[in-house]
mmCIF file of C-alpha atoms in Angstrom:
data_model
loop_
_atom_site.group_PDB
_atom_site.id
_atom_site.type_symbol
_atom_site.label_atom_id
_atom_site.label_comp_id
_atom_site.label_asym_id
_atom_site.label_seq_id
_atom_site.Cartn_x
_atom_site.Cartn_y
_atom_site.Cartn_z
ATOM 1 C CA MET Y 1436 154.642 90.026 50.313
ATOM 2 C CA THR Y 1437 152.827 87.194 52.100
ATOM 3 C CA ASN Y 1438 154.584 83.888 52.817
ATOM 4 C CA TYR Y 1439 152.196 82.201 50.360
ATOM 5 C CA ILE Y 1440 153.188 84.520 47.520
ATOM 6 C CA LYS Y 1441 156.877 84.171 48.453
ATOM 7 C CA ARG Y 1442 156.597 80.388 48.145
ATOM 8 C CA ILE Y 1443 155.014 80.691 44.695
ATOM 9 C CA TYR Y 1444 157.654 83.227 43.618
ATOM 10 C CA THR Y 1445 160.463 80.931 44.807
ATOM 11 C CA ALA Y 1446 158.911 77.904 43.107
ATOM 12 C CA LEU Y 1447 158.742 79.764 39.807
ATOM 13 C CA LEU Y 1448 162.280 81.135 40.000
ATOM 14 C CA LEU Y 1449 164.035 77.927 41.128
ATOM 15 C CA PRO Y 1450 163.743 76.037 37.781
ATOM 16 C CA VAL Y 1451 164.961 79.151 35.933
ATOM 17 C CA ALA Y 1452 167.954 79.470 38.238
ATOM 18 C CA LEU Y 1453 168.809 75.799 37.837
ATOM 19 C CA LEU Y 1454 168.554 76.079 34.055
ATOM 20 C CA MET Y 1455 170.911 79.064 34.050
ATOM 21 C CA LEU Y 1456 173.341 77.218 36.312
ATOM 22 C CA THR Y 1457 173.449 74.041 34.230
ATOM 23 C CA SER Y 1458 173.738 75.920 30.949
ATOM 24 C CA ALA Y 1459 176.771 77.720 32.339
ATOM 25 C CA MET Y 1460 178.516 74.474 33.310
ATOM 26 C CA PRO Y 1461 181.268 73.198 30.996
ATOM 27 C CA VAL Y 1462 180.222 70.452 28.594
ATOM 28 C CA ASN Y 1463 182.525 67.493 27.978
ATOM 29 C CA SER Y 1464 183.455 67.581 24.307
ATOM 30 C CA GLY Y 1465 183.698 63.807 24.194
ATOM 31 C CA GLU Y 1466 187.415 63.928 23.376
ATOM 32 C CA GLY Y 1467 190.010 62.035 25.352
ATOM 33 C CA SER Y 1468 189.184 59.479 27.998
ATOM 34 C CA GLY Y 1469 185.686 60.740 28.869
ATOM 35 C CA HIS Y 1470 185.871 58.958 32.235
ATOM 36 C CA ASP Y 1471 183.110 61.159 33.658
ATOM 37 C CA ASP Y 1472 180.715 60.356 30.825
ATOM 38 C CA VAL Y 1473 178.542 57.279 30.999
ATOM 39 C CA ILE Y 1474 178.658 55.120 27.871
ATOM 40 C CA ARG Y 1475 175.286 53.603 27.023
ATOM 41 C CA LEU Y 1476 175.195 50.272 25.218
ATOM 42 C CA GLY Y 1477 171.947 48.633 24.168
ATOM 43 C CA PHE Y 1478 171.061 44.994 23.693
ATOM 44 C CA ILE Y 1479 168.130 42.869 22.575
ATOM 45 C CA PRO Y 1480 167.105 39.897 24.776
ATOM 46 C CA LEU Y 1481 169.002 37.186 22.919
ATOM 47 C CA THR Y 1482 171.665 34.732 24.022
ATOM 48 C CA ASP Y 1483 174.241 36.461 21.841
ATOM 49 C CA CYS Y 1484 173.966 39.687 23.850
ATOM 50 C CA ALA Y 1485 176.318 37.814 26.202
ATOM 51 C CA PRO Y 1486 179.537 39.708 25.269
ATOM 52 C CA ILE Y 1487 177.984 43.046 26.266
ATOM 53 C CA VAL Y 1488 176.259 41.694 29.368
ATOM 54 C CA MET Y 1489 179.238 39.677 30.599
ATOM 55 C CA ALA Y 1490 181.673 42.540 30.011
ATOM 56 C CA LYS Y 1491 179.439 44.475 32.402
ATOM 57 C CA GLU Y 1492 178.900 41.648 34.903
ATOM 58 C CA LEU Y 1493 182.577 40.623 35.001
ATOM 59 C CA GLY Y 1494 183.708 44.185 35.659
ATOM 60 C CA LEU Y 1495 185.656 44.394 32.404
ATOM 61 C CA PHE Y 1496 184.385 47.846 31.496
ATOM 62 C CA GLU Y 1497 185.478 49.060 34.922
ATOM 63 C CA LYS Y 1498 188.855 47.399 34.387
ATOM 64 C CA TYR Y 1499 189.410 49.809 31.507
ATOM 65 C CA GLY Y 1500 188.203 52.804 33.497
ATOM 66 C CA LEU Y 1501 184.814 53.076 31.811
ATOM 67 C CA LYS Y 1502 181.378 53.825 33.210
ATOM 68 C CA VAL Y 1503 179.005 51.754 31.086
ATOM 69 C CA GLU Y 1504 175.251 51.355 31.354
ATOM 70 C CA VAL Y 1505 173.596 48.509 29.482
ATOM 71 C CA SER Y 1506 170.080 49.080 28.215
ATOM 72 C CA LYS Y 1507 167.517 46.410 27.335
ATOM 73 C CA GLU Y 1508 165.738 47.421 24.129
ATOM 74 C CA ALA Y 1509 162.368 46.352 22.747
ATOM 75 C CA SER Y 1510 163.150 45.855 19.053
ATOM 76 C CA TRP Y 1511 165.862 46.187 16.438
ATOM 77 C CA ALA Y 1512 164.121 49.270 15.053
ATOM 78 C CA ASN Y 1513 164.416 50.784 18.514
ATOM 79 C CA VAL Y 1514 168.141 49.981 18.578
ATOM 80 C CA ARG Y 1515 168.576 51.539 15.130
ATOM 81 C CA ASP Y 1516 166.811 54.758 16.097
ATOM 82 C CA LYS Y 1517 168.666 55.174 19.385
ATOM 83 C CA ILE Y 1518 172.078 54.587 17.810
ATOM 84 C CA LEU Y 1519 171.365 57.087 15.050
ATOM 85 C CA THR Y 1520 170.177 59.781 17.475
ATOM 86 C CA GLY Y 1521 172.971 59.135 19.968
ATOM 87 C CA GLU Y 1522 170.643 58.058 22.752
ATOM 88 C CA LEU Y 1523 172.743 54.892 22.655
ATOM 89 C CA ASP Y 1524 176.474 55.147 22.032
ATOM 90 C CA GLY Y 1525 176.461 51.592 20.725
ATOM 91 C CA ALA Y 1526 174.713 48.261 20.912
ATOM 92 C CA HIS Y 1527 174.666 44.523 20.380
ATOM 93 C CA CYS Y 1528 173.289 44.654 16.870
ATOM 94 C CA LEU Y 1529 172.555 42.600 13.766
ATOM 95 C CA PHE Y 1530 175.766 42.589 11.715
ATOM 96 C CA SER Y 1531 173.870 43.489 8.550
ATOM 97 C CA MET Y 1532 171.741 46.277 10.043
ATOM 98 C CA PRO Y 1533 174.167 49.116 9.175
ATOM 99 C CA PHE Y 1534 174.151 47.993 5.519
ATOM 100 C CA SER Y 1535 170.371 47.618 5.537
ATOM 101 C CA VAL Y 1536 169.910 51.101 6.957
ATOM 102 C CA TYR Y 1537 172.517 52.799 4.771
ATOM 103 C CA THR Y 1538 171.062 51.344 1.557
ATOM 104 C CA GLY Y 1539 167.507 52.294 2.549
ATOM 105 C CA VAL Y 1540 166.237 48.748 3.086
ATOM 106 C CA GLY Y 1541 165.717 49.118 6.829
ATOM 107 C CA GLY Y 1542 165.954 52.833 7.428
ATOM 108 C CA LYS Y 1543 166.688 56.239 5.957
ATOM 109 C CA ALA Y 1544 169.206 55.777 3.147
ATOM 110 C CA GLY Y 1545 172.605 57.274 3.880
ATOM 111 C CA SER Y 1546 172.304 56.990 7.674
ATOM 112 C CA GLU Y 1547 175.605 55.785 9.083
ATOM 113 C CA MET Y 1548 175.997 53.209 11.834
ATOM 114 C CA LYS Y 1549 179.559 52.024 12.385
ATOM 115 C CA ILE Y 1550 180.663 48.402 12.859
ATOM 116 C CA ALA Y 1551 183.498 48.072 15.373
ATOM 117 C CA MET Y 1552 183.732 44.271 15.642
ATOM 118 C CA ILE Y 1553 181.752 41.047 15.311
ATOM 119 C CA LEU Y 1554 180.393 39.557 18.543
ATOM 120 C CA ASN Y 1555 179.547 35.988 17.556
ATOM 121 C CA ASN Y 1556 179.181 33.321 14.898
ATOM 122 C CA ASN Y 1557 176.372 30.782 14.489
ATOM 123 C CA GLY Y 1558 173.563 30.066 16.930
ATOM 124 C CA GLN Y 1559 170.355 31.205 15.190
ATOM 125 C CA ALA Y 1560 167.698 28.868 13.773
ATOM 126 C CA ILE Y 1561 164.495 28.495 11.796
ATOM 127 C CA THR Y 1562 161.591 27.161 13.835
ATOM 128 C CA LEU Y 1563 158.476 25.735 12.190
ATOM 129 C CA SER Y 1564 155.112 25.356 13.881
ATOM 130 C CA ASN Y 1565 153.834 21.919 14.823
ATOM 131 C CA ASP Y 1566 151.559 22.021 11.756
ATOM 132 C CA PHE Y 1567 154.680 20.959 9.839
ATOM 133 C CA CYS Y 1568 155.668 18.231 12.305
ATOM 134 C CA GLY Y 1569 156.030 14.881 10.559
ATOM 135 C CA LYS Y 1570 155.917 16.499 7.123
ATOM 136 C CA VAL Y 1571 159.373 18.047 7.086
ATOM 137 C CA GLY Y 1572 162.169 17.310 9.507
ATOM 138 C CA PHE Y 1573 165.512 18.618 10.621
ATOM 139 C CA ARG Y 1574 167.645 19.738 7.648
ATOM 140 C CA GLN Y 1575 165.096 18.306 5.199
ATOM 141 C CA THR Y 1576 165.244 21.373 2.995
ATOM 142 C CA ASN Y 1577 164.214 19.330 -0.063
ATOM 143 C CA LYS Y 1578 160.785 18.702 1.518
ATOM 144 C CA VAL Y 1579 159.966 22.317 2.399
ATOM 145 C CA ALA Y 1580 158.541 23.430 -0.977
ATOM 146 C CA SER Y 1581 155.915 20.683 -1.184
ATOM 147 C CA VAL Y 1582 154.825 21.247 2.423
ATOM 148 C CA VAL Y 1583 154.517 25.007 1.850
ATOM 149 C CA ALA Y 1584 152.566 24.396 -1.357
ATOM 150 C CA ALA Y 1585 150.133 22.104 0.474
ATOM 151 C CA LYS Y 1586 149.729 24.668 3.242
ATOM 152 C CA LEU Y 1587 149.028 27.398 0.684
ATOM 153 C CA LYS Y 1588 146.399 25.235 -1.001
ATOM 154 C CA ALA Y 1589 144.675 24.447 2.287
ATOM 155 C CA ASP Y 1590 144.964 27.787 4.102
ATOM 156 C CA LYS Y 1591 145.593 30.257 1.247
ATOM 157 C CA GLU Y 1592 148.457 31.826 3.187
ATOM 158 C CA VAL Y 1593 151.796 30.893 4.721
ATOM 159 C CA THR Y 1594 153.437 33.366 7.085
ATOM 160 C CA PHE Y 1595 157.049 33.487 8.187
ATOM 161 C CA ALA Y 1596 158.570 35.951 10.632
ATOM 162 C CA MET Y 1597 161.983 37.553 10.930
ATOM 163 C CA THR Y 1598 163.242 40.383 13.103
ATOM 164 C CA PHE Y 1599 164.306 43.326 10.880
ATOM 165 C CA PRO Y 1600 164.200 44.002 7.116
ATOM 166 C CA GLY Y 1601 167.603 43.219 5.688
ATOM 167 C CA GLY Y 1602 168.800 41.915 9.054
ATOM 168 C CA THR Y 1603 170.651 38.649 9.488
ATOM 169 C CA HIS Y 1604 167.519 36.677 10.439
ATOM 170 C CA ASP Y 1605 165.681 38.047 7.413
ATOM 171 C CA ILE Y 1606 168.450 36.962 5.057
ATOM 172 C CA TRP Y 1607 168.859 33.494 6.641
ATOM 173 C CA LEU Y 1608 165.118 32.957 6.195
ATOM 174 C CA ARG Y 1609 165.117 34.104 2.580
ATOM 175 C CA TYR Y 1610 168.271 32.141 1.764
ATOM 176 C CA TRP Y 1611 166.684 28.978 3.185
ATOM 177 C CA LEU Y 1612 163.451 29.514 1.255
ATOM 178 C CA ALA Y 1613 165.387 30.048 -1.986
ATOM 179 C CA ALA Y 1614 167.506 26.935 -1.383
ATOM 180 C CA ALA Y 1615 164.280 25.015 -0.748
ATOM 181 C CA GLY Y 1616 162.786 26.202 -4.030
ATOM 182 C CA VAL Y 1617 160.011 28.264 -2.402
ATOM 183 C CA ASN Y 1618 158.903 31.351 -4.312
ATOM 184 C CA GLN Y 1619 159.065 34.022 -1.630
ATOM 185 C CA LYS Y 1620 156.350 36.067 -3.291
ATOM 186 C CA THR Y 1621 153.892 33.315 -2.363
ATOM 187 C CA SER Y 1622 154.690 33.670 1.339
ATOM 188 C CA ARG Y 1623 153.961 36.485 3.752
ATOM 189 C CA ILE Y 1624 157.092 37.600 5.619
ATOM 190 C CA ILE Y 1625 156.502 39.770 8.679
ATOM 191 C CA THR Y 1626 158.686 41.529 11.254
ATOM 192 C CA ILE Y 1627 158.413 40.495 14.916
ATOM 193 C CA PRO Y 1628 160.819 41.451 17.764
ATOM 194 C CA PRO Y 1629 162.828 38.413 18.982
ATOM 195 C CA PRO Y 1630 161.286 38.038 22.469
ATOM 196 C CA GLN Y 1631 157.785 37.998 20.956
ATOM 197 C CA MET Y 1632 158.353 35.114 18.538
ATOM 198 C CA VAL Y 1633 157.289 32.269 20.805
ATOM 199 C CA ALA Y 1634 154.108 33.995 21.995
ATOM 200 C CA ASN Y 1635 153.107 34.837 18.413
ATOM 201 C CA MET Y 1636 153.636 31.274 17.222
ATOM 202 C CA LYS Y 1637 151.653 29.987 20.194
ATOM 203 C CA VAL Y 1638 148.566 31.918 19.048
ATOM 204 C CA GLY Y 1639 149.035 30.969 15.392
ATOM 205 C CA ASN Y 1640 150.307 34.252 13.964
ATOM 206 C CA MET Y 1641 153.025 32.558 11.900
ATOM 207 C CA ASP Y 1642 153.973 29.198 10.450
ATOM 208 C CA GLY Y 1643 157.677 29.638 10.994
ATOM 209 C CA TYR Y 1644 160.280 32.132 12.100
ATOM 210 C CA CYS Y 1645 163.981 32.826 12.058
ATOM 211 C CA VAL Y 1646 165.486 34.260 15.232
ATOM 212 C CA GLY Y 1647 168.369 33.895 17.637
ATOM 213 C CA GLU Y 1648 168.403 31.820 20.787
ATOM 214 C CA PRO Y 1649 166.906 31.156 23.218
ATOM 215 C CA TRP Y 1650 163.647 31.676 21.323
ATOM 216 C CA ASN Y 1651 164.064 28.553 19.181
ATOM 217 C CA GLY Y 1652 165.015 26.372 22.138
ATOM 218 C CA LEU Y 1653 162.086 27.730 24.152
ATOM 219 C CA ALA Y 1654 159.647 26.828 21.361
ATOM 220 C CA THR Y 1655 160.783 23.194 21.494
ATOM 221 C CA LYS Y 1656 160.661 23.149 25.301
ATOM 222 C CA GLN Y 1657 157.094 24.454 25.253
ATOM 223 C CA ASN Y 1658 156.226 22.040 22.434
ATOM 224 C CA ILE Y 1659 154.839 24.709 20.119
ATOM 225 C CA GLY Y 1660 157.377 24.302 17.327
ATOM 226 C CA PHE Y 1661 160.505 22.482 16.212
ATOM 227 C CA THR Y 1662 163.918 23.340 14.803
ATOM 228 C CA GLU Y 1663 164.034 22.733 11.053
ATOM 229 C CA ILE Y 1664 167.541 24.057 10.497
ATOM 230 C CA THR Y 1665 170.153 26.120 12.314
ATOM 231 C CA THR Y 1666 171.968 28.999 10.694
ATOM 232 C CA GLN Y 1667 175.312 27.240 11.077
ATOM 233 C CA ASP Y 1668 173.771 24.584 8.807
ATOM 234 C CA ILE Y 1669 173.189 27.376 6.285
ATOM 235 C CA TRP Y 1670 176.641 28.962 6.631
ATOM 236 C CA LYS Y 1671 179.132 27.555 9.118
ATOM 237 C CA HIS Y 1672 180.735 30.317 11.189
ATOM 238 C CA HIS Y 1673 178.642 33.064 9.631
ATOM 239 C CA PRO Y 1674 178.771 36.586 11.099
ATOM 240 C CA GLU Y 1675 175.799 37.272 13.344
ATOM 241 C CA LYS Y 1676 175.826 40.123 15.852
ATOM 242 C CA ALA Y 1677 178.242 43.043 15.941
ATOM 243 C CA LEU Y 1678 179.212 45.887 18.205
ATOM 244 C CA VAL Y 1679 177.672 48.788 16.280
ATOM 245 C CA VAL Y 1680 178.210 52.370 17.395
ATOM 246 C CA ASN Y 1681 176.986 55.898 16.824
ATOM 247 C CA LYS Y 1682 179.077 57.726 14.208
ATOM 248 C CA ALA Y 1683 179.765 60.775 16.396
ATOM 249 C CA PHE Y 1684 180.765 58.574 19.332
ATOM 250 C CA SER Y 1685 183.237 56.705 17.120
ATOM 251 C CA GLU Y 1686 184.782 59.963 15.952
ATOM 252 C CA THR Y 1687 184.862 62.036 19.145
ATOM 253 C CA ARG Y 1688 185.465 59.338 21.757
ATOM 254 C CA THR Y 1689 187.697 56.985 19.848
ATOM 255 C CA GLU Y 1690 189.885 56.174 22.851
ATOM 256 C CA ASP Y 1691 186.833 55.202 24.881
ATOM 257 C CA LEU Y 1692 185.549 53.082 22.010
ATOM 258 C CA LYS Y 1693 188.844 51.217 21.886
ATOM 259 C CA LYS Y 1694 188.516 50.480 25.612
ATOM 260 C CA VAL Y 1695 184.946 49.242 25.098
ATOM 261 C CA MET Y 1696 186.215 46.940 22.352
ATOM 262 C CA LYS Y 1697 188.989 45.604 24.591
ATOM 263 C CA ALA Y 1698 186.514 44.818 27.366
ATOM 264 C CA VAL Y 1699 184.129 43.102 24.938
ATOM 265 C CA LEU Y 1700 186.969 41.114 23.356
ATOM 266 C CA GLU Y 1701 187.938 39.859 26.808
ATOM 267 C CA ALA Y 1702 184.324 38.864 27.454
ATOM 268 C CA CYS Y 1703 184.240 37.003 24.127
ATOM 269 C CA LYS Y 1704 187.350 35.033 25.116
ATOM 270 C CA TRP Y 1705 185.801 34.240 28.495
ATOM 271 C CA LEU Y 1706 182.594 33.032 26.854
ATOM 272 C CA ASP Y 1707 184.425 30.643 24.551
ATOM 273 C CA ASN Y 1708 185.712 28.776 27.593
ATOM 274 C CA ARG Y 1709 183.038 26.075 27.837
ATOM 275 C CA GLY Y 1710 183.577 25.932 31.573
ATOM 276 C CA ASN Y 1711 182.146 29.442 31.852
ATOM 277 C CA ARG Y 1712 178.981 28.889 29.869
ATOM 278 C CA LYS Y 1713 176.818 27.553 32.696
ATOM 279 C CA LYS Y 1714 177.586 30.704 34.696
ATOM 280 C CA ALA Y 1715 176.922 32.875 31.656
ATOM 281 C CA ALA Y 1716 173.563 31.189 31.022
ATOM 282 C CA ALA Y 1717 172.449 31.791 34.615
ATOM 283 C CA ILE Y 1718 173.376 35.471 34.417
ATOM 284 C CA ILE Y 1719 171.986 36.379 31.014
ATOM 285 C CA GLY Y 1720 168.780 34.465 31.738
ATOM 286 C CA LYS Y 1721 167.894 36.924 34.504
ATOM 287 C CA PRO Y 1722 164.819 39.167 34.040
ATOM 288 C CA GLN Y 1723 166.885 42.305 33.443
ATOM 289 C CA TYR Y 1724 168.618 40.615 30.527
ATOM 290 C CA VAL Y 1725 167.100 37.827 28.378
ATOM 291 C CA ASN Y 1726 164.420 36.746 30.863
ATOM 292 C CA ALA Y 1727 164.377 33.087 29.833
ATOM 293 C CA PRO Y 1728 165.081 29.740 31.523
ATOM 294 C CA ALA Y 1729 168.809 29.269 32.115
ATOM 295 C CA ASP Y 1730 168.629 25.590 31.143
ATOM 296 C CA VAL Y 1731 167.324 26.465 27.666
ATOM 297 C CA ILE Y 1732 170.042 29.073 27.200
ATOM 298 C CA GLU Y 1733 172.747 26.762 28.505
ATOM 299 C CA ALA Y 1734 171.796 23.762 26.379
ATOM 300 C CA ARG Y 1735 172.156 25.532 23.062
ATOM 301 C CA LEU Y 1736 175.171 27.480 24.274
ATOM 302 C CA MET Y 1737 176.786 24.083 24.778
ATOM 303 C CA GLY Y 1738 175.709 22.849 21.334
ATOM 304 C CA ASP Y 1739 173.066 20.489 22.746
ATOM 305 C CA TYR Y 1740 169.948 20.996 20.605
ATOM 306 C CA ASN Y 1741 166.645 19.381 21.512
ATOM 307 C CA LEU Y 1742 165.035 19.662 18.075
ATOM 308 C CA GLY Y 1743 161.408 19.121 19.080
ATOM 309 C CA CYS Y 1744 158.764 17.134 17.173
ATOM 310 C CA ASP Y 1745 160.212 13.849 18.493
ATOM 311 C CA GLN Y 1746 163.349 14.381 16.402
ATOM 312 C CA GLY Y 1747 165.752 13.806 19.257
ATOM 313 C CA THR Y 1748 168.893 15.805 19.904
ATOM 314 C CA GLN Y 1749 171.534 17.272 17.617
ATOM 315 C CA ILE Y 1750 174.975 17.842 19.110
ATOM 316 C CA TYR Y 1751 177.125 20.567 17.563
ATOM 317 C CA THR Y 1752 180.801 20.124 18.410
ATOM 318 C CA ASP Y 1753 182.672 22.917 16.635
ATOM 319 C CA ASP Y 1754 179.968 25.178 15.216
ATOM 320 C CA TYR Y 1755 177.607 26.047 18.049
ATOM 321 C CA MET Y 1756 177.455 29.701 19.104
ATOM 322 C CA LEU Y 1757 181.023 30.997 19.281
ATOM 323 C CA PHE Y 1758 182.210 34.394 20.451
ATOM 324 C CA HIS Y 1759 185.958 34.505 19.785
ATOM 325 C CA ARG Y 1760 187.334 31.438 17.957
ATOM 326 C CA ASN Y 1761 190.928 32.541 18.544
ATOM 327 C CA GLY Y 1762 190.214 35.869 16.857
ATOM 328 C CA ASP Y 1763 188.499 34.475 13.763
ATOM 329 C CA THR Y 1764 185.063 35.521 15.022
ATOM 330 C CA ASN Y 1765 185.638 39.145 15.936
ATOM 331 C CA TYR Y 1766 187.437 40.453 12.846
ATOM 332 C CA PRO Y 1767 184.908 42.582 10.891
ATOM 333 C CA ARG Y 1768 185.299 41.437 7.297
ATOM 334 C CA LYS Y 1769 184.239 43.749 4.489
ATOM 335 C CA SER Y 1770 183.508 40.721 2.309
ATOM 336 C CA TYR Y 1771 180.667 39.799 4.676
ATOM 337 C CA GLY Y 1772 179.095 43.229 4.282
ATOM 338 C CA ILE Y 1773 179.321 42.877 0.509
ATOM 339 C CA TRP Y 1774 177.631 39.462 0.732
ATOM 340 C CA PHE Y 1775 174.654 40.874 2.616
ATOM 341 C CA MET Y 1776 174.218 43.785 0.229
ATOM 342 C CA THR Y 1777 174.346 41.334 -2.684
ATOM 343 C CA GLN Y 1778 171.466 39.444 -1.058
ATOM 344 C CA TYR Y 1779 169.465 42.700 -0.982
ATOM 345 C CA VAL Y 1780 169.764 42.863 -4.757
ATOM 346 C CA ARG Y 1781 169.086 39.134 -5.107
ATOM 347 C CA PHE Y 1782 165.875 39.305 -3.072
ATOM 348 C CA GLU Y 1783 164.765 42.568 -4.725
ATOM 349 C CA TYR Y 1784 165.095 44.843 -1.730
ATOM 350 C CA LEU Y 1785 167.306 46.928 -4.029
ATOM 351 C CA GLN Y 1786 166.608 47.384 -7.713
ATOM 352 C CA ALA Y 1787 170.212 48.244 -8.569
ATOM 353 C CA ALA Y 1788 173.561 47.231 -7.149
ATOM 354 C CA PRO Y 1789 174.969 49.688 -4.593
ATOM 355 C CA ASP Y 1790 178.654 50.577 -4.436
ATOM 356 C CA TYR Y 1791 179.412 47.490 -2.364
ATOM 357 C CA LYS Y 1792 183.066 48.109 -1.551
ATOM 358 C CA ALA Y 1793 182.696 51.830 -0.867
ATOM 359 C CA ILE Y 1794 179.852 51.199 1.604
ATOM 360 C CA ALA Y 1795 181.765 48.433 3.353
ATOM 361 C CA ASP Y 1796 184.786 50.720 3.622
ATOM 362 C CA LYS Y 1797 182.636 53.501 5.074
ATOM 363 C CA LEU Y 1798 180.744 51.469 7.678
ATOM 364 C CA ILE Y 1799 183.304 48.907 8.893
ATOM 365 C CA MET Y 1800 186.003 50.305 11.180
ATOM 366 C CA GLN Y 1801 188.499 47.628 10.275
ATOM 367 C CA ASP Y 1802 191.598 49.738 10.975
ATOM 368 C CA LEU Y 1803 190.371 50.499 14.488
ATOM 369 C CA TYR Y 1804 189.715 46.816 15.132
ATOM 370 C CA LEU Y 1805 193.211 45.913 13.907
ATOM 371 C CA GLU Y 1806 194.714 48.429 16.340
ATOM 372 C CA VAL Y 1807 192.729 47.050 19.270
ATOM 373 C CA ALA Y 1808 193.342 43.391 18.373
ATOM 374 C CA LYS Y 1809 197.087 43.929 18.025
ATOM 375 C CA SER Y 1810 197.222 45.644 21.422
ATOM 376 C CA LEU Y 1811 195.714 42.493 22.970
ATOM 377 C CA ASN Y 1812 197.770 40.079 20.842
ATOM 378 C CA VAL Y 1813 194.593 38.772 19.204
ATOM 379 C CA LYS Y 1814 195.177 36.939 15.932
ATOM 380 C CA ILE Y 1815 194.217 38.783 12.751
ATOM 381 C CA PRO Y 1816 192.684 36.529 10.065
ATOM 382 C CA ALA Y 1817 194.022 36.923 6.525
ATOM 383 C CA ASP Y 1818 190.911 35.823 4.638
ATOM 384 C CA ASP Y 1819 188.986 39.058 4.041
ATOM 385 C CA MET Y 1820 187.913 39.644 0.429
ATOM 386 C CA LYS Y 1821 188.624 36.017 -0.432
ATOM 387 C CA PRO Y 1822 185.861 33.723 -1.837
ATOM 388 C CA PHE Y 1823 183.920 31.588 0.654
ATOM 389 C CA THR Y 1824 181.362 28.794 0.282
ATOM 390 C CA LEU Y 1825 178.058 28.475 2.119
ATOM 391 C CA THR Y 1826 177.222 25.172 3.759
ATOM 392 C CA LEU Y 1827 173.597 24.684 2.714
ATOM 393 C CA ASP Y 1828 173.840 24.856 -1.074
ATOM 394 C CA LYS Y 1829 177.634 24.773 -1.586
ATOM 395 C CA VAL Y 1830 177.481 28.054 -3.520
ATOM 396 C CA THR Y 1831 180.732 30.038 -3.534
ATOM 397 C CA PHE Y 1832 180.662 33.808 -3.191
ATOM 398 C CA ASP Y 1833 183.508 35.948 -4.482
ATOM 399 C CA PRO Y 1834 183.252 39.422 -2.876
ATOM 400 C CA ASN Y 1835 185.286 40.839 -5.747
ATOM 401 C CA LYS Y 1836 182.693 39.641 -8.283
ATOM 402 C CA PRO Y 1837 179.229 40.083 -6.720
ATOM 403 C CA ASP Y 1838 177.572 40.610 -10.108
ATOM 404 C CA ASP Y 1839 178.743 37.174 -11.270
ATOM 405 C CA TYR Y 1840 177.181 35.637 -8.166
ATOM 406 C CA LEU Y 1841 173.845 37.325 -8.867
ATOM 407 C CA LYS Y 1842 173.687 35.777 -12.327
ATOM 408 C CA LEU Y 1843 173.647 32.306 -10.759
ATOM 409 C CA ALA Y 1844 171.802 32.776 -7.436
ATOM 410 C CA LYS Y 1845 168.268 31.432 -7.019
ATOM 411 C CA LYS Y 1846 165.526 33.833 -5.999
#
């Protein structure tokens, strides 16, 4: 056999030998500590990815003996798909996405994504293009319908953008339109990934959008749009992002999940120290994370909102973006899941009411959160399944009577 043929023979056999070797190696079942297995957590470039990013940057995952990789994702649909397939073990995720997916609004009905804890309250906004400047101002919800009607008459179309069907931004947008008296069937509502909002508004692809920061603050800085309302003006201390995990990961690596939750809870506490927010803004603004100016991130993290359109500044003192709130933020309430699913019926995503409570029970890992919170002496709120009132229209929602709410809610 010539040396040439030997080299070819070896090259052909080597991959086969490696395959046989690796297939014979023991596979970690995922049970127990799983210290040798990397945990992959995704995030979307938004300010409220901070708990995941800072848990990594502050070494908190390592503190609990975990090897965690954080992965920047392109869209919420991408996050959904990777969690469902197990390519991601978990992610910074829209709180309502698991309900949207399970009910078939934003994915294959019956697909389970598990909610471990809430990551933040508040801190999203609705930005309108400068075409609306001077016609409707900050919190002037009563003026929106007439401005939209005039726009429809002149241009035949009004387009708003959100980030995922049935996601938090989608529901804030629809809730605001309904409160303003705008018939949503007259408007075009499209899906755009968060980091692409500003660029799309710049070229005239939409008249307004609802998204998280820093993409509202950046629009005002670049003078291409202005803040009409923040989501804390719609519902003070609303749930926003959550730590959402793959079902198999939650079941086979429960101990590791609890450690992830502990690290993230510590990061949330750290972030609610205002003295840490400048440092956080500088870190999460880096290209590998949010890739946005640190000053824009920092300003709205501190509750300092340049509204744009010569409207001056709005200072939020107790309802800017919050990550812990002495434990009130992180507790995953089933009543909140029921509220979102009720909105799906209200806005005709669903033609019939789902089994609200059963779905909330299935998708929210409340017992696991209680175990983790108690181990860290984190306060447990006692308000789940109690009625609550939204800020914008003063409408009270009773999670025990969602059908009664639907009889009164505007569409």
